[in-house]
PDB file of C-alpha atoms in Angstrom:
ATOM      1  CA  MET A   1       3.544 -15.660   2.026  1.00 51.00           C
ATOM      2  CA  SER A   2       4.987 -13.416   4.747  1.00 65.00           C
ATOM      3  CA  ASN A   3       8.495 -14.372   3.523  1.00 72.00           C
ATOM      4  CA  ASP A   4       7.304 -13.757   0.045  1.00 88.00           C
ATOM      5  CA  VAL A   5       5.894 -10.214   0.765  1.00 88.00           C
ATOM      6  CA  GLN A   6       9.166  -9.264   2.640  1.00 91.00           C
ATOM      7  CA  GLN A   7      11.160 -10.371  -0.305  1.00 92.00           C
ATOM      8  CA  GLU A   8       9.119  -8.623  -2.929  1.00 93.00           C
ATOM      9  CA  VAL A   9       9.568  -5.382  -1.025  1.00 95.00           C
ATOM     10  CA  LYS A  10      13.156  -5.964  -0.490  1.00 95.00           C
ATOM     11  CA  ASN A  11      13.586  -6.546  -4.269  1.00 94.00           C
ATOM     12  CA  LEU A  12      11.640  -3.587  -5.089  1.00 94.00           C
ATOM     13  CA  VAL A  13      13.637  -1.278  -2.904  1.00 95.00           C
ATOM     14  CA  LYS A  14      16.880  -2.550  -4.001  1.00 95.00           C
ATOM     15  CA  LYS A  15      16.009  -2.102  -7.778  1.00 96.00           C
ATOM     16  CA  HIS A  16      14.540   1.370  -7.268  1.00 96.00           C
ATOM     17  CA  LYS A  17      16.518   2.577  -4.231  1.00 95.00           C
ATOM     18  CA  ILE A  18      13.465   4.409  -2.695  1.00 96.00           C
ATOM     19  CA  THR A  19      10.423   3.524  -0.534  1.00 96.00           C
ATOM     20  CA  ASN A  20       8.114   6.330  -1.465  1.00 97.00           C
ATOM     21  CA  PRO A  21       5.189   4.709  -3.171  1.00 98.00           C
ATOM     22  CA  PHE A  22       4.297   7.510  -5.313  1.00 98.00           C
ATOM     23  CA  GLU A  23       7.698   7.735  -6.696  1.00 97.00           C
ATOM     24  CA  LEU A  24       7.797   3.764  -6.994  1.00 97.00           C
ATOM     25  CA  ALA A  25       4.442   3.836  -9.096  1.00 97.00           C
ATOM     26  CA  GLN A  26       5.848   6.573 -11.325  1.00 97.00           C
ATOM     27  CA  ARG A  27       9.135   4.452 -11.987  1.00 96.00           C
ATOM     28  CA  MET A  28       7.068   1.192 -12.445  1.00 96.00           C
ATOM     29  CA  ASN A  29       4.692   3.198 -15.043  1.00 96.00           C
ATOM     30  CA  ILE A  30       1.701   2.766 -12.944  1.00 96.00           C
ATOM     31  CA  ASN A  31      -0.581   5.814 -13.452  1.00 97.00           C
ATOM     32  CA  VAL A  32      -2.013   7.185 -10.037  1.00 98.00           C
ATOM     33  CA  TRP A  33      -4.862   9.186 -10.120  1.00 97.00           C
ATOM     34  CA  PHE A  34      -6.483  11.321  -7.238  1.00 98.00           C
ATOM     35  CA  LEU A  35     -10.192  11.224  -7.499  1.00 97.00           C
ATOM     36  CA  ASP A  36     -13.168  12.259  -5.685  1.00 96.00           C
ATOM     37  CA  LEU A  37     -14.295   8.674  -4.724  1.00 94.00           C
ATOM     38  CA  PRO A  38     -17.432   7.587  -2.654  1.00 91.00           C
ATOM     39  CA  ASP A  39     -17.056   7.860   1.157  1.00 88.00           C
ATOM     40  CA  GLY A  40     -15.337   4.973   2.568  1.00 86.00           C
ATOM     41  CA  VAL A  41     -13.597   3.967  -0.826  1.00 89.00           C
ATOM     42  CA  ARG A  42      -9.859   4.915  -0.124  1.00 92.00           C
ATOM     43  CA  GLY A  43      -8.692   3.640  -3.498  1.00 93.00           C
ATOM     44  CA  TYR A  44      -8.258   0.635  -5.791  1.00 91.00           C
ATOM     45  CA  TYR A  45      -6.014  -0.901  -8.380  1.00 90.00           C
ATOM     46  CA  TYR A  46      -6.599  -1.976 -11.850  1.00 87.00           C
ATOM     47  CA  ARG A  47      -5.208  -3.104 -14.888  1.00 86.00           C
ATOM     48  CA  VAL A  48      -6.414  -2.650 -18.363  1.00 85.00           C
ATOM     49  CA  LEU A  49      -4.705  -3.794 -21.652  1.00 85.00           C
ATOM     50  CA  ASN A  50      -1.291  -3.924 -20.009  1.00 85.00           C
ATOM     51  CA  ARG A  51      -1.730  -0.372 -18.535  1.00 91.00           C
ATOM     52  CA  ARG A  52      -1.874  -0.172 -14.603  1.00 93.00           C
ATOM     53  CA  TYR A  53      -3.708   2.366 -12.656  1.00 94.00           C
ATOM     54  CA  ILE A  54      -4.072   3.320  -8.913  1.00 95.00           C
ATOM     55  CA  ALA A  55      -6.939   5.438  -8.157  1.00 96.00           C
ATOM     56  CA  ILE A  56      -6.750   7.207  -4.571  1.00 97.00           C
ATOM     57  CA  ASN A  57      -9.428   9.169  -2.811  1.00 97.00           C
ATOM     58  CA  LYS A  58      -8.327  12.899  -3.025  1.00 97.00           C
ATOM     59  CA  ASN A  59     -10.400  13.617   0.200  1.00 96.00           C
ATOM     60  CA  TYR A  60      -8.252  11.553   2.615  1.00 94.00           C
ATOM     61  CA  PRO A  61      -5.027  13.042   4.249  1.00 93.00           C
ATOM     62  CA  TYR A  62      -1.742  12.598   2.700  1.00 95.00           C
ATOM     63  CA  GLU A  63      -0.644   9.790   5.088  1.00 93.00           C
ATOM     64  CA  ILE A  64      -3.820   7.706   4.209  1.00 93.00           C
ATOM     65  CA  GLN A  65      -3.224   8.367   0.528  1.00 96.00           C
ATOM     66  CA  ARG A  66       0.430   7.285   1.004  1.00 97.00           C
ATOM     67  CA  PHE A  67      -0.662   4.076   2.653  1.00 96.00           C
ATOM     68  CA  VAL A  68      -3.301   3.351   0.118  1.00 96.00           C
ATOM     69  CA  CYS A  69      -0.703   3.766  -2.710  1.00 98.00           C
ATOM     70  CA  ALA A  70       1.584   1.313  -0.905  1.00 97.00           C
ATOM     71  CA  HIS A  71      -1.377  -1.065  -0.386  1.00 95.00           C
ATOM     72  CA  GLU A  72      -2.171  -0.936  -4.172  1.00 94.00           C
ATOM     73  CA  LEU A  73       1.447  -1.293  -5.233  1.00 96.00           C
ATOM     74  CA  GLY A  74       1.046  -4.523  -3.281  1.00 94.00           C
ATOM     75  CA  HIS A  75      -1.760  -5.648  -5.201  1.00 91.00           C
ATOM     76  CA  ASP A  76       0.352  -4.930  -8.203  1.00 92.00           C
ATOM     77  CA  ARG A  77       3.261  -6.765  -7.158  1.00 93.00           C
ATOM     78  CA  LEU A  78       1.703  -9.721  -5.407  1.00 89.00           C
ATOM     79  CA  HIS A  79      -1.457 -10.290  -7.337  1.00 81.00           C
ATOM     80  CA  PRO A  80      -0.705  -9.314 -10.955  1.00 74.00           C
ATOM     81  CA  GLY A  81      -3.574  -9.176 -13.231  1.00 64.00           C
ATOM     82  CA  MET A  82      -6.118  -8.601 -10.617  1.00 61.00           C
ATOM     83  CA  GLY A  83      -7.586  -5.357  -9.522  1.00 53.00           C
ATOM     84  CA  TYR A  84      -9.010  -5.226  -5.809  1.00 50.00           C
ATOM     85  CA  TYR A  85     -11.077  -2.171  -4.243  1.00 49.00           C
ATOM     86  CA  PHE A  86      -9.394  -0.897  -1.027  1.00 47.00           C
ATOM     87  CA  ILE A  87     -12.679  -0.356   0.580  1.00 41.00           C
ATOM     88  CA  GLU A  88     -12.579   0.754   4.385  1.00 42.00           C
ATOM     89  CA  ASP A  89     -15.606  -1.537   5.450  1.00 44.00           C
ATOM     90  CA  ASN A  90     -13.980  -4.592   4.030  1.00 44.00           C
ATOM     91  CA  THR A  91     -10.183  -3.946   4.103  1.00 44.00           C
ATOM     92  CA  LEU A  92      -8.989  -2.197   7.284  1.00 48.00           C
ATOM     93  CA  PHE A  93     -11.543  -3.778   9.636  1.00 39.00           C
ATOM     94  CA  ASN A  94     -12.315  -7.157   8.022  1.00 42.00           C
ATOM     95  CA  PRO A  95      -9.419  -7.969   5.635  1.00 47.00           C
ATOM     96  CA  GLY A  96      -9.412 -11.254   3.468  1.00 77.00           C
ATOM     97  CA  LYS A  97      -6.369 -12.919   2.753  1.00 80.00           C
ATOM     98  CA  LEU A  98      -5.449 -10.737  -0.394  1.00 83.00           C
ATOM     99  CA  GLU A  99      -6.072  -7.625   1.433  1.00 85.00           C
ATOM    100  CA  ARG A 100      -4.012  -8.722   4.403  1.00 88.00           C
ATOM    101  CA  GLN A 101      -0.945  -9.458   2.022  1.00 90.00           C
ATOM    102  CA  ALA A 102      -1.411  -5.983   0.422  1.00 91.00           C
ATOM    103  CA  ASN A 103      -1.604  -4.313   3.715  1.00 92.00           C
ATOM    104  CA  HIS A 104       1.431  -6.328   4.895  1.00 93.00           C
ATOM    105  CA  PHE A 105       3.411  -5.225   1.708  1.00 95.00           C
ATOM    106  CA  ALA A 106       2.399  -1.538   2.609  1.00 96.00           C
ATOM    107  CA  VAL A 107       3.769  -1.891   5.957  1.00 95.00           C
ATOM    108  CA  MET A 108       6.829  -3.586   4.970  1.00 95.00           C
ATOM    109  CA  LEU A 109       7.514  -0.947   2.265  1.00 97.00           C
ATOM    110  CA  LEU A 110       6.876   2.028   4.469  1.00 96.00           C
ATOM    111  CA  THR A 111       8.834   0.715   7.457  1.00 95.00           C
ATOM    112  CA  HIS A 112      11.740  -0.736   5.158  1.00 94.00           C
ATOM    113  CA  ASN A 113      14.957  -0.729   7.243  1.00 91.00           C
ATOM    114  CA  ALA A 114      13.285   0.964  10.078  1.00 92.00           C
ATOM    115  CA  GLU A 115      13.662  -0.034  13.755  1.00 93.00           C
ATOM    116  CA  MET A 116      11.612   0.398  16.877  1.00 91.00           C
ATOM    117  CA  ILE A 117      12.920   3.134  19.359  1.00 94.00           C
ATOM    118  CA  GLU A 118      13.570   1.673  22.698  1.00 95.00           C
ATOM    119  CA  GLY A 119      10.251   1.727  24.756  1.00 94.00           C
ATOM    120  CA  GLU A 120       8.255   2.679  21.565  1.00 93.00           C
ATOM    121  CA  THR A 121       4.859   0.726  21.153  1.00 92.00           C
ATOM    122  CA  ILE A 122       3.726  -0.666  17.902  1.00 91.00           C
ATOM    123  CA  GLU A 123       1.180   2.046  17.904  1.00 92.00           C
ATOM    124  CA  GLN A 124       3.963   4.588  17.944  1.00 94.00           C
ATOM    125  CA  PHE A 125       5.960   2.943  15.402  1.00 94.00           C
ATOM    126  CA  TYR A 126       3.159   2.730  12.998  1.00 93.00           C
ATOM    127  CA  ALA A 127       2.183   6.222  13.694  1.00 92.00           C
ATOM    128  CA  ARG A 128       5.719   7.370  13.077  1.00 93.00           C
ATOM    129  CA  HIS A 129       5.577   5.853   9.717  1.00 93.00           C
ATOM    130  CA  GLY A 130       2.055   7.006   8.609  1.00 91.00           C
ATOM    131  CA  ILE A 131       0.461   3.552   9.008  1.00 92.00           C
ATOM    132  CA  PRO A 132      -3.281   3.730   9.930  1.00 89.00           C
ATOM    133  CA  LYS A 133      -3.630   2.368  13.644  1.00 85.00           C
ATOM    134  CA  GLU A 134      -6.527   0.141  12.165  1.00 86.00           C
ATOM    135  CA  ILE A 135      -3.833  -1.993  10.576  1.00 86.00           C
ATOM    136  CA  ILE A 136      -2.265  -3.110  13.881  1.00 81.00           C
ATOM    137  CA  GLY A 137      -3.363  -6.854  14.087  1.00 78.00           C
ATOM    138  CA  LYS A 138      -4.689  -7.033  10.634  1.00 72.00           C
ATOM    139  CA  ILE A 139      -1.678  -8.373   8.645  1.00 75.00           C
TER     140      ILE A 139
END
């Protein structure tokens, strides 16, 4: 699946020529809502009658919202027709297969064509690209 994730990101970036998940969602006609969600719920993706939605917790910092949007785009591209809640307790700290795939998609999208700087740690690389440190070792 790793190659499938990488290829999906590559195809998406090639088609739209951007990596910003908010702009990608807009171009893909996915409605992005910023809502006051319960604590621990960063966001979720769902589809109703061929309309697609990403809800993002408006109480989180921009970098987390950006990662959540990229993660939910991963569900849209990799798991069509399914909706998954991106709940902190069940994804970042104990991810299942589909959540790991969506996290991998988000990391690949947000680091597309980026290279590590000599001497840079994975923690520094992720921080430079706005990827939560909790993702390290979870994809």
